[in-house]
CSV table of C-alpha atoms and ligand atoms in Angstrom, one decimal:
chain,number,residue,atom,x,y,z
F,281,MET,CA,0.0,0.1,-0.1
F,282,LEU,CA,1.4,3.4,-1.1
F,283,VAL,CA,0.9,6.1,1.6
F,284,SER,CA,1.6,9.6,0.6
F,285,LEU,CA,1.5,13.1,2.3
F,286,THR,CA,0.3,16.4,1.3
F,287,LEU,CA,0.5,19.8,3.0
F,288,THR,CA,-0.4,23.3,1.9
F,289,LYS,CA,2.2,26.1,1.1
F,290,SER,CA,1.1,28.0,4.3
F,291,GLN,CA,1.3,24.8,6.4
F,292,HIS,CA,4.6,24.2,5.1
F,293,GLY,CA,5.7,27.8,5.8
F,294,GLU,CA,4.4,27.4,9.3
F,295,LEU,CA,6.6,24.3,9.6
F,296,MET,CA,9.8,26.0,8.1
F,297,ARG,CA,9.4,28.9,10.5
F,298,HIS,CA,8.8,26.7,13.8
F,299,LEU,CA,11.5,24.0,12.8
F,300,PHE,CA,14.5,26.0,12.0
F,301,PRO,CA,14.5,28.6,14.7
F,302,GLU,CA,17.5,31.0,15.3
F,303,ASP,CA,19.0,29.0,18.2
F,304,GLY,CA,19.9,26.3,15.8
F,305,CYS,CA,18.3,23.6,17.9
F,306,GLU,CA,15.7,21.0,16.7
F,307,ALA,CA,12.1,21.5,17.2
F,308,VAL,CA,8.9,19.2,16.7
F,309,ALA,CA,5.3,19.8,15.3
F,310,ILE,CA,2.5,17.2,15.1
F,311,ALA,CA,0.1,17.1,12.1
F,312,LEU,CA,-3.5,15.8,12.5
F,313,CYS,CA,-4.2,14.5,9.0
F,314,GLY,CA,-7.4,13.7,7.1
F,315,ARG,CA,-7.3,10.5,4.9
F,316,ARG,CA,-8.3,9.2,1.6
F,317,GLU,CA,-8.4,5.6,2.3
F,318,GLY,CA,-7.8,4.4,-1.1
F,319,ASP,CA,-7.4,0.8,-2.5
F,320,GLU,CA,-4.1,1.4,-4.2
F,321,ARG,CA,-3.0,4.4,-2.4
F,322,HIS,CA,-3.6,6.1,1.3
F,323,ARG,CA,-3.5,9.8,1.2
F,324,LEU,CA,-2.6,11.8,4.4
F,325,VAL,CA,-3.7,15.5,3.9
F,326,VAL,CA,-2.6,17.9,6.6
F,327,GLN,CA,-5.6,19.4,8.5
F,328,GLN,CA,-4.1,21.0,11.5
F,329,LEU,CA,-0.7,21.6,13.0
F,330,THR,CA,0.3,21.9,16.4
F,331,LEU,CA,3.8,23.4,17.0
F,332,VAL,CA,5.3,22.1,20.1
F,333,PRO,CA,6.7,25.0,22.1
F,334,TYR,CA,10.2,25.2,22.4
F,335,ASP,CA,10.1,26.0,26.2
F,336,SER,CA,8.0,22.9,27.0
F,337,CYS,CA,10.7,20.5,25.5
F,338,LYS,CA,12.9,18.9,28.2
F,339,TYR,CA,16.0,19.0,26.0
F,340,ARG,CA,16.9,20.8,22.8
F,341,ALA,CA,20.3,20.4,20.8
F,342,PRO,CA,21.2,20.8,17.1
F,343,ASP,CA,20.6,17.0,16.4
F,344,ARG,CA,17.9,16.0,19.0
F,345,VAL,CA,15.0,17.2,20.9
F,346,THR,CA,13.1,15.6,23.7
F,347,TRP,CA,9.5,16.8,23.8
F,348,PRO,CA,6.8,16.3,26.2
F,349,THR,CA,4.3,13.6,24.8
F,350,ASP,CA,1.3,14.7,26.8
F,351,ILE,CA,0.9,17.1,24.2
F,352,LEU,CA,-0.5,14.2,22.2
F,353,VAL,CA,-3.2,13.3,24.6
F,354,SER,CA,-5.9,15.7,23.1
F,355,LEU,CA,-4.7,15.2,19.5
F,356,ILE,CA,-5.0,11.4,19.9
F,357,HIS,CA,-8.4,11.7,21.2
F,358,GLU,CA,-9.2,13.9,18.2
F,359,ALA,CA,-7.5,11.4,15.6
F,360,THR,CA,-9.5,8.6,17.5
F,361,LYS,CA,-12.8,10.4,17.2
F,362,ARG,CA,-12.4,11.6,13.5
F,363,ARG,CA,-10.2,8.7,12.1
F,364,LEU,CA,-7.3,11.1,11.6
F,365,ALA,CA,-3.7,10.3,11.2
F,366,ILE,CA,-1.0,11.5,13.5
F,367,VAL,CA,2.3,12.8,11.6
F,368,LYS,CA,5.1,13.7,13.7
F,369,ILE,CA,7.4,16.2,12.0
F,370,HIS,CA,10.8,17.4,12.7
F,371,GLY,CA,13.6,19.4,11.1
F,372,HIS,CA,17.1,18.4,9.8
F,373,ARG,CA,19.7,21.0,8.7
F,374,GLY,CA,21.2,19.4,5.7
F,375,TYR,CA,21.0,15.7,7.1
F,376,ASP,CA,18.7,14.1,4.6
F,377,ARG,CA,17.7,10.9,6.2
F,378,PHE,CA,16.5,9.7,9.7
F,379,SER,CA,19.1,9.4,12.3
F,380,ASP,CA,19.6,6.5,14.7
F,381,VAL,CA,18.0,8.7,17.4
F,382,ASP,CA,14.9,9.3,15.0
F,383,ASP,CA,14.7,5.6,14.6
F,384,SER,CA,14.7,4.8,18.4
F,385,SER,CA,12.4,7.6,19.3
F,386,ASP,CA,9.9,6.6,16.5
F,387,GLN,CA,10.0,3.0,17.7
F,388,ALA,CA,9.2,4.2,21.0
F,389,LEU,CA,6.3,6.6,20.1
F,390,PHE,CA,4.3,4.9,17.3
F,391,PRO,CA,3.6,1.5,19.0
F,392,SER,CA,1.9,3.4,21.9
F,393,VAL,CA,0.1,5.9,19.3
F,394,HIS,CA,-1.3,2.6,17.5
F,395,ALA,CA,-2.3,1.1,20.8
F,396,TRP,CA,-4.1,4.2,21.8
F,397,ILE,CA,-5.9,4.8,18.8
F,398,GLY,CA,-6.6,1.1,17.6
F,399,ASP,CA,-7.8,1.9,14.1
F,400,GLY,CA,-5.0,-0.2,12.3
F,401,LEU,CA,-4.5,2.7,9.8
F,402,PRO,CA,-1.2,4.3,9.0
F,403,HIS,CA,0.5,7.1,11.0
F,404,ALA,CA,3.8,8.6,10.1
F,405,SER,CA,7.1,10.5,10.8
F,406,ALA,CA,8.3,13.2,8.5
F,407,ILE,CA,11.4,15.6,8.1
F,408,VAL,CA,11.7,18.8,6.7
F,409,LEU,CA,15.0,19.9,5.5
F,410,ASP,CA,16.1,23.5,5.8
F,411,ASP,CA,15.9,23.8,2.2
F,412,GLY,CA,12.3,22.9,2.2
F,413,ARG,CA,12.4,19.4,0.8
F,414,MET,CA,10.4,16.8,2.8
F,415,PHE,CA,10.3,12.9,3.2
F,416,GLY,CA,8.9,10.7,5.7
F,417,ARG,CA,7.8,7.1,6.5
F,418,VAL,CA,4.9,5.2,8.1
F,419,VAL,CA,5.7,3.6,11.3
F,420,ASP,CA,3.5,0.5,12.1
F,421,GLU,CA,2.4,-1.0,15.4
F,422,THR,CA,5.5,-3.0,15.8
F,423,GLY,CA,7.9,0.0,15.0
F,424,GLU,CA,8.7,-1.1,11.5
F,425,PHE,CA,9.1,1.6,8.7
F,426,SER,CA,8.2,2.0,5.4
F,427,ASP,CA,8.9,5.2,3.2
F,428,LEU,CA,6.2,7.5,2.2
F,429,SER,CA,5.6,7.1,-1.7
F,430,SER,CA,5.6,10.9,-1.9
F,431,VAL,CA,5.4,14.0,0.1
F,432,ASN,CA,4.0,17.2,-1.8
F,433,VAL,CA,3.3,20.9,-1.1
F,434,VAL,CA,0.4,22.6,-2.9
F,435,GLY,CA,0.7,26.2,-3.5
F,436,ASP,CA,1.3,28.8,-5.9
F,437,ASP,CA,4.0,26.3,-6.9
F,438,LEU,CA,3.7,22.7,-6.8
F,439,SER,CA,6.5,20.7,-5.2
F,440,PHE,CA,6.7,16.8,-5.2
F,441,TRP,CA,9.2,14.7,-3.6
F,442,TYR,CA,10.0,11.1,-3.9
F,443,PRO,CA,12.2,8.8,-2.0
F,444,ASP,CA,13.6,7.1,-5.2
F,445,ARG,CA,15.9,9.5,-6.5
F,446,THR,CA,17.6,7.6,-9.2
F,447,ILE,CA,17.5,9.0,-12.6
F,448,HIS,CA,16.0,6.5,-15.1
F,449,ASN,CA,17.6,5.9,-18.4
F,450,LEU,CA,15.0,8.1,-20.4
F,451,PRO,CA,13.3,6.7,-23.5
F,452,ALA,CA,13.8,8.7,-26.7
F,453,TYR,CA,10.1,10.1,-26.4
F,454,ALA,CA,11.1,11.8,-23.2
F,455,HIS,CA,14.1,13.7,-24.5
F,456,ARG,CA,12.4,16.8,-25.7
F,457,ILE,CA,10.5,17.1,-22.3
F,458,SER,CA,13.6,16.7,-20.3
F,459,GLN,CA,15.7,19.1,-22.6
F,460,THR,CA,12.8,21.7,-21.8
F,461,PHE,CA,12.0,21.1,-18.1
F,462,GLY,CA,15.0,19.0,-16.8
F,463,GLU,CA,15.0,15.4,-15.8
F,464,ARG,CA,13.6,16.3,-12.3
F,465,THR,CA,10.3,17.6,-14.0
F,466,TYR,CA,10.0,14.7,-16.4
F,467,ASN,CA,10.3,12.5,-13.3
F,468,SER,CA,7.6,14.2,-11.5
F,469,LEU,CA,5.3,14.2,-14.5
F,470,ARG,CA,5.9,10.4,-14.8
F,471,ARG,CA,4.6,9.7,-11.3
F,472,LEU,CA,1.8,12.1,-11.2
F,473,LYS,CA,-1.7,10.8,-11.1
F,474,ILE,CA,-4.0,13.5,-12.7
F,475,ALA,CA,-7.9,13.4,-12.7
F,476,VAL,CA,-9.5,14.9,-15.9
F,477,VAL,CA,-13.0,15.4,-15.2
F,478,GLY,CA,-15.1,15.7,-18.4
F,479,CYS,CA,-13.7,14.1,-21.4
F,480,SER,CA,-15.4,16.1,-24.2
F,481,GLY,CA,-14.4,19.3,-25.8
F,482,THR,CA,-11.8,20.8,-23.5
F,483,GLY,CA,-11.1,17.6,-21.7
F,484,SER,CA,-9.9,15.6,-24.9
F,485,HIS,CA,-7.3,18.2,-25.6
F,486,VAL,CA,-6.2,18.3,-21.9
F,487,ILE,CA,-6.0,14.2,-22.0
F,488,GLU,CA,-3.8,14.4,-25.4
F,489,GLN,CA,-1.4,16.8,-24.0
F,490,LEU,CA,-1.0,15.1,-20.4
F,491,ALA,CA,-0.4,12.0,-22.0
F,492,ARG,CA,2.2,13.4,-24.6
F,493,ASN,CA,4.0,15.0,-21.6
F,494,CYS,CA,4.4,11.5,-20.3
F,495,VAL,CA,2.0,11.8,-17.2
F,496,GLY,CA,2.2,8.7,-15.1
F,497,SER,CA,-1.5,7.8,-15.0
F,498,LEU,CA,-4.8,9.5,-15.8
F,499,ALA,CA,-8.2,9.0,-14.0
F,500,LEU,CA,-10.9,10.0,-16.8
F,501,ILE,CA,-14.3,10.7,-15.8
F,502,ASP,CA,-17.4,11.1,-18.0
F,503,PRO,CA,-20.8,9.7,-18.1
F,504,ASP,CA,-21.6,10.4,-21.8
F,505,HIS,CA,-21.2,8.6,-25.1
F,506,ILE,CA,-19.8,9.9,-28.2
F,507,GLU,CA,-22.5,11.2,-30.4
F,508,GLU,CA,-22.5,12.4,-34.1
F,509,LYS,CA,-22.8,16.1,-32.8
F,510,ASN,CA,-19.2,15.8,-30.8
F,511,LEU,CA,-17.2,14.7,-33.7
F,512,ASN,CA,-16.3,18.2,-34.7
F,513,ARG,CA,-14.8,18.8,-31.3
F,514,VAL,CA,-13.9,15.8,-29.5
F,515,LEU,CA,-10.2,14.7,-30.2
F,516,ASN,CA,-9.6,11.1,-31.3
F,517,SER,CA,-13.5,10.6,-31.8
F,518,SER,CA,-14.8,9.0,-35.0
F,519,MET,CA,-18.1,8.3,-36.9
F,520,GLU,CA,-17.7,4.7,-35.8
F,521,ASP,CA,-17.4,5.7,-32.1
F,522,ALA,CA,-20.6,7.8,-32.7
F,523,VAL,CA,-22.5,4.8,-34.5
F,524,SER,CA,-21.4,2.3,-31.7
F,525,ARG,CA,-22.1,4.8,-29.1
F,526,ALA,CA,-18.5,4.2,-27.5
F,527,SER,CA,-18.2,6.0,-24.2
F,528,LYS,CA,-16.0,9.4,-24.2
F,529,VAL,CA,-13.8,7.8,-21.5
F,530,SER,CA,-13.1,4.6,-23.6
F,531,VAL,CA,-12.3,6.6,-26.7
F,532,ALA,CA,-9.9,8.8,-24.7
F,533,LYS,CA,-8.1,5.6,-22.9
F,534,ALA,CA,-7.8,3.9,-26.5
F,535,ALA,CA,-6.1,7.0,-27.8
F,536,VAL,CA,-3.6,7.2,-25.0
F,537,GLU,CA,-2.8,3.7,-25.1
F,538,ARG,CA,-2.3,3.8,-28.7
F,539,MET,CA,0.5,6.5,-28.1
F,540,GLY,CA,2.5,4.0,-26.3
F,541,LEU,CA,4.2,6.7,-23.8
F,542,GLY,CA,3.4,4.5,-21.0
F,543,THR,CA,0.5,6.5,-19.4
F,544,GLN,CA,-1.8,4.3,-17.6
F,545,VAL,CA,-5.5,5.0,-17.8
F,546,LEU,CA,-8.4,4.5,-15.4
F,547,ALA,CA,-11.5,5.2,-17.3
F,548,LEU,CA,-14.6,5.9,-15.3
F,549,HIS,CA,-17.7,6.0,-17.4
F,550,GLU,CA,-19.8,7.5,-14.7
F,551,ASN,CA,-20.9,10.7,-13.3
F,552,LEU,CA,-18.8,12.8,-11.0
F,553,PHE,CA,-21.7,13.0,-8.5
F,554,SER,CA,-21.1,9.4,-7.1
F,555,GLU,CA,-19.2,8.3,-4.2
F,556,HIS,CA,-17.0,6.2,-6.4
F,557,ALA,CA,-16.0,8.7,-8.8
F,558,VAL,CA,-15.3,11.4,-6.1
F,559,LYS,CA,-13.0,8.9,-4.2
F,560,ALA,CA,-11.2,8.2,-7.5
F,561,VAL,CA,-10.6,11.8,-8.1
F,562,ALA,CA,-9.6,12.3,-4.3
F,563,GLU,CA,-6.9,9.6,-4.8
F,564,CYS,CA,-5.2,11.7,-7.4
F,565,ASP,CA,-2.5,14.3,-7.2
F,566,ILE,CA,-4.1,16.9,-9.3
F,567,ILE,CA,-7.5,17.8,-10.8
F,568,PHE,CA,-8.3,19.0,-14.3
F,569,GLY,CA,-12.1,20.2,-14.3
F,570,CYS,CA,-13.4,20.3,-17.9
F,571,VAL,CA,-17.0,20.5,-17.0
F,572,ASP,CA,-19.7,22.9,-18.0
F,573,THR,CA,-21.9,23.1,-15.1
F,574,VAL,CA,-21.7,25.1,-12.0
F,575,ASP,CA,-22.5,22.3,-9.4
F,576,ALA,CA,-19.7,20.2,-10.8
F,577,ARG,CA,-17.3,23.2,-10.4
F,578,HIS,CA,-18.5,23.5,-7.0
F,579,LEU,CA,-18.1,20.0,-6.2
F,580,LEU,CA,-14.5,20.0,-7.5
F,581,ASN,CA,-13.5,23.2,-5.7
F,582,LYS,CA,-14.8,21.3,-2.4
F,583,LEU,CA,-12.9,18.3,-3.4
F,584,SER,CA,-9.7,20.3,-3.8
F,585,THR,CA,-10.1,21.9,-0.5
F,586,PHE,CA,-11.2,18.6,1.4
F,587,TYR,CA,-8.3,16.6,-0.1
F,588,LEU,CA,-5.6,19.3,-0.7
F,589,LEU,CA,-5.6,19.0,-4.5
F,590,PRO,CA,-4.6,21.7,-7.0
F,591,TYR,CA,-7.6,22.3,-9.3
F,592,ILE,CA,-7.2,23.7,-12.7
F,593,ASP,CA,-10.8,24.7,-14.3
F,594,LEU,CA,-11.3,25.4,-17.8
F,595,GLY,CA,-14.3,27.4,-19.1
F,596,VAL,CA,-15.1,28.4,-22.7
F,597,ARG,CA,-17.9,30.4,-23.9
F,598,ILE,CA,-19.3,31.5,-27.3
F,599,ASP,CA,-22.2,33.7,-27.4
F,600,ALA,CA,-23.9,33.1,-30.9
F,601,ASP,CA,-27.5,33.6,-32.1
F,602,GLY,CA,-27.2,30.2,-34.0
F,603,ARG,CA,-27.6,32.0,-37.5
F,604,GLY,CA,-23.8,32.9,-37.9
F,605,GLY,CA,-24.0,35.9,-35.6
F,606,VAL,CA,-21.3,35.8,-32.9
F,607,ASP,CA,-21.1,38.3,-30.2
F,608,GLN,CA,-18.6,36.8,-27.8
F,609,VAL,CA,-15.8,34.1,-28.0
F,610,CYS,CA,-14.1,33.6,-24.6
F,611,GLY,CA,-12.5,31.4,-22.3
F,612,SER,CA,-10.6,31.1,-19.0
F,613,VAL,CA,-8.4,28.9,-17.0
F,614,HIS,CA,-8.5,29.1,-13.1
F,615,TYR,CA,-5.9,27.7,-11.1
F,616,LEU,CA,-7.2,27.0,-7.5
F,617,GLN,CA,-5.2,25.9,-4.4
F,618,PRO,CA,-6.7,24.6,-1.4
F,619,GLY,CA,-7.0,27.3,1.3
F,620,GLY,CA,-6.7,29.8,-1.3
F,621,SER,CA,-9.6,31.6,-3.1
F,622,SER,CA,-12.4,29.6,-4.8
F,623,LEU,CA,-14.4,30.0,-7.8
F,624,PHE,CA,-17.1,30.9,-5.7
F,625,SER,CA,-15.3,33.8,-3.8
F,626,ARG,CA,-14.0,34.8,-7.6
F,627,GLY,CA,-17.5,35.2,-8.3
F,628,VAL,CA,-17.6,32.6,-11.2
F,629,TYR,CA,-21.0,31.4,-9.7
F,630,ASN,CA,-23.4,31.9,-6.7
F,631,MET,CA,-25.1,29.2,-4.7
F,632,GLU,CA,-28.5,29.8,-6.2
F,633,GLN,CA,-26.9,28.8,-9.4
F,634,VAL,CA,-25.3,25.8,-7.8
F,635,ARG,CA,-28.8,24.7,-6.3
F,636,ALA,CA,-30.5,25.3,-9.7
F,637,ALA,CA,-27.9,23.2,-11.6
F,638,GLY,CA,-28.2,20.4,-9.0
F,639,LEU,CA,-31.9,20.5,-9.3
F,640,TYR,CA,-31.7,20.4,-13.2
F,641,ARG,CA,-29.4,17.4,-12.9
F,642,THR,CA,-31.3,15.4,-10.4
F,643,ASP,CA,-35.0,16.4,-10.7
F,644,PRO,CA,-35.8,17.8,-14.3
F,645,ILE,CA,-39.3,17.9,-13.7
F,646,ALA,CA,-39.2,20.1,-10.6
F,647,TYR,CA,-36.6,22.2,-12.2
F,648,ARG,CA,-38.8,23.0,-15.1
F,649,SER,CA,-41.8,23.8,-12.8
F,650,LEU,CA,-39.7,26.1,-10.7
F,651,LEU,CA,-38.3,27.7,-13.8
F,652,LYS,CA,-41.8,28.3,-15.2
F,653,GLU,CA,-43.1,29.9,-12.1
F,654,GLY,CA,-39.9,32.2,-12.0
F,655,TYR,CA,-38.6,30.6,-8.7
F,656,ILE,CA,-35.0,29.9,-10.1
F,657,LYS,CA,-32.9,31.1,-13.0
F,658,GLY,CA,-32.4,28.8,-15.8
F,659,VAL,CA,-29.1,26.9,-16.3
F,660,ARG,CA,-27.5,27.3,-19.8
F,661,GLU,CA,-28.0,24.2,-21.9
F,662,ASP,CA,-26.3,22.9,-25.1
F,663,ARG,CA,-24.0,25.9,-25.9
F,664,PRO,CA,-22.0,26.3,-29.1
F,665,ALA,CA,-18.3,25.2,-29.0
F,666,VAL,CA,-15.6,24.9,-31.4
F,667,VAL,CA,-12.6,22.9,-31.5
F,668,GLN,CA,-10.0,25.6,-31.8
F,669,LEU,CA,-11.2,27.6,-28.9
F,670,ASN,CA,-11.2,24.4,-26.8
F,671,GLY,CA,-7.7,23.5,-28.0
F,672,LEU,CA,-6.5,27.0,-27.2
F,673,ILE,CA,-7.9,26.9,-23.6
F,674,ALA,CA,-6.7,23.3,-23.0
F,675,SER,CA,-3.1,24.5,-23.9
F,676,LEU,CA,-3.2,27.1,-21.4
F,677,ALA,CA,-4.5,24.9,-18.7
F,678,VAL,CA,-1.8,22.4,-19.4
F,679,GLY,CA,0.8,25.0,-19.6
F,680,GLU,CA,-0.4,26.3,-16.1
F,681,LEU,CA,0.4,22.8,-14.5
F,682,LEU,CA,3.8,22.7,-16.2
F,683,ALA,CA,4.5,26.5,-15.0
F,684,ARG,CA,3.6,25.3,-11.5
F,685,LEU,CA,5.8,22.2,-11.7
F,686,HIS,CA,8.5,24.1,-13.1
F,687,PRO,CA,8.4,27.7,-12.6
F,688,PHE,CA,9.8,29.5,-15.6
F,689,ARG,CA,7.9,32.7,-15.9
F,690,ASP,CA,9.3,36.2,-15.4
F,691,GLU,CA,6.4,37.0,-12.9
F,692,PRO,CA,5.6,34.6,-10.0
F,693,ASN,CA,3.0,32.0,-10.3
F,694,ALA,CA,0.7,33.8,-7.7
F,695,THR,CA,-0.1,36.4,-10.5
F,696,PHE,CA,-1.4,33.7,-12.8
F,697,ALA,CA,-4.5,32.4,-10.7
F,698,VAL,CA,-6.8,33.3,-13.6
F,699,HIS,CA,-6.3,33.5,-17.3
F,700,ARG,CA,-8.8,35.1,-19.6
F,701,ILE,CA,-8.9,35.3,-23.3
F,702,SER,CA,-11.4,36.9,-25.5
F,703,LEU,CA,-11.0,36.1,-29.2
F,704,SER,CA,-13.9,38.4,-30.2
F,705,HIS,CA,-12.4,41.3,-28.4
F,706,GLY,CA,-8.7,40.7,-28.7
F,707,ILE,CA,-8.1,40.5,-25.0
F,708,TYR,CA,-5.6,38.2,-23.0
F,709,GLU,CA,-5.0,39.1,-19.2
F,710,HIS,CA,-4.2,37.2,-16.2
F,711,GLU,CA,-5.3,38.0,-12.6
F,712,SER,CA,-3.5,37.3,-9.3
F,713,GLU,CA,-4.7,35.0,-6.3
F,714,GLY,CA,-7.1,36.7,-4.2
F,715,GLU,CA,-8.2,36.2,-0.5
F,716,PRO,CA,-8.9,32.9,0.9
F,717,CYS,CA,-12.5,31.8,0.4
F,718,SER,CA,-14.1,31.9,3.8
F,719,MET,CA,-16.9,29.4,3.0
F,720,LEU,CA,-14.3,26.7,1.8
F,721,SER,CA,-11.3,27.2,4.0
F,722,ARG,CA,-12.9,25.6,7.0
F,723,ASN,CA,-13.0,22.2,5.2
F,724,LEU,CA,-9.1,22.3,4.6
F,725,GLY,CA,-7.6,18.7,4.8
F,726,ARG,CA,-10.8,17.0,6.3
F,727,GLY,CA,-10.3,14.2,3.9
F,728,ASP,CA,-12.8,11.4,4.0
F,729,VAL,CA,-16.2,12.3,5.9
F,730,GLU,CA,-19.6,10.9,5.7
F,731,PRO,CA,-21.2,12.0,3.6
F,732,LEU,CA,-18.1,12.8,1.3
F,733,LEU,CA,-17.5,16.4,1.1
F,734,ASP,CA,-20.5,17.0,3.4
F,735,TRP,CA,-22.6,16.6,0.3
F,736,ALA,CA,-25.9,14.8,0.9
F,737,GLU,CA,-26.1,13.0,-2.4
F,738,LEU,CA,-22.7,11.5,-1.9
F,739,SER,CA,-23.7,9.5,1.1
F,740,SER,CA,-22.9,6.0,1.3
F,741,VAL,CA,-26.1,5.2,3.0
F,742,GLY,CA,-27.9,6.3,-0.2
F,743,ALA,CA,-30.1,9.0,1.4
F,744,ALA,CA,-30.2,12.1,-1.0
F,745,ALA,CA,-31.4,14.8,1.0
Z,109,ZN,ZN1,15.9,13.7,13.5
């Protein structure tokens, strides 16, 4: 079982300040983490940090620290009640492995943590280096160690660290990527698991570009089949697919497999609004949202917050009168980070629109009658779209991921929270990250809860409220 650890940029900053004090002595912090208890991967996502005060430690030196474990009592109580993980974190200056002292202190601590909590789930110990890098290990109930499969920080930039540092012999198809972004970025791309939600107009271009950039694995989610009306804008689709009603995810999966670049594809022919699909997305490292409804956007933004996932949202819009008159051709790419601003706080939608879209999806009859009576505003249906606009916005979105993994722009990544393009008005602009979203931020790092994302429709007991 792979176990990974994820934290936000501000949590990482808090750790850096606490773990490397001016006196040069070691310090400790304890993280309470939410979980995604996946079948193939168990993600630990930091929900809350407790910084152990320096003056409460019995002994502090540059290479060791003795801290009062009674600080754990309330944290263990909380972890037991809410199925959270305990992760002990301390800092090393330059020494990039666990020391013998660390081994004996973890072997003394974790068997008792397991005994107290008794959930049989992973708990971990991690180290932050003074250059910011992190690594860690799971410590089981007998004191056995196993490396965390990755540690990553989600902020304006995206950092991923893996225990296996060997540079592989790069295949020829990887040369151009590593020439551009370096072997380290190629190695990160190769290990990433990315969810693409929506595999139609923009999604099919995103999938194509991610696979050609040698992303390790893709989880594709879309409930629809290829229809003849999709053929002018869904990449890799054919008339044969439309006739045989092939699913959009299977067409995309087959195309990626034909490329032969080693990308693994999990094709989920299902709606995002299901427990299964949400869990699959939450097991990934990054989300691309290629959806056209506000309720799906809201769900993905919540998912990004609960599971500390960076979320890149794509939107395209053409206002046409259907007879050749075009008023507006525009698109946007939003980069959302957990604990940051949200699509809601950026004014992309309001909650009334989310409710109307949810009703349209789940109860079309009630939706129609409320619409007729004027109680709700209508959702936009069956909008025009064209392949060249989809390709342009998808390129911006995939470029956004690469720029976050491998910062190369003159201006810092924080100034590219939103890209807007209008082809009808000749506009390209980008906007900076705004204030944190107060509605979503309180859910930071909560991980698995029942119902998932506090979303009644996703209840495992099946009661949709
Ligand atoms: Zn140490």
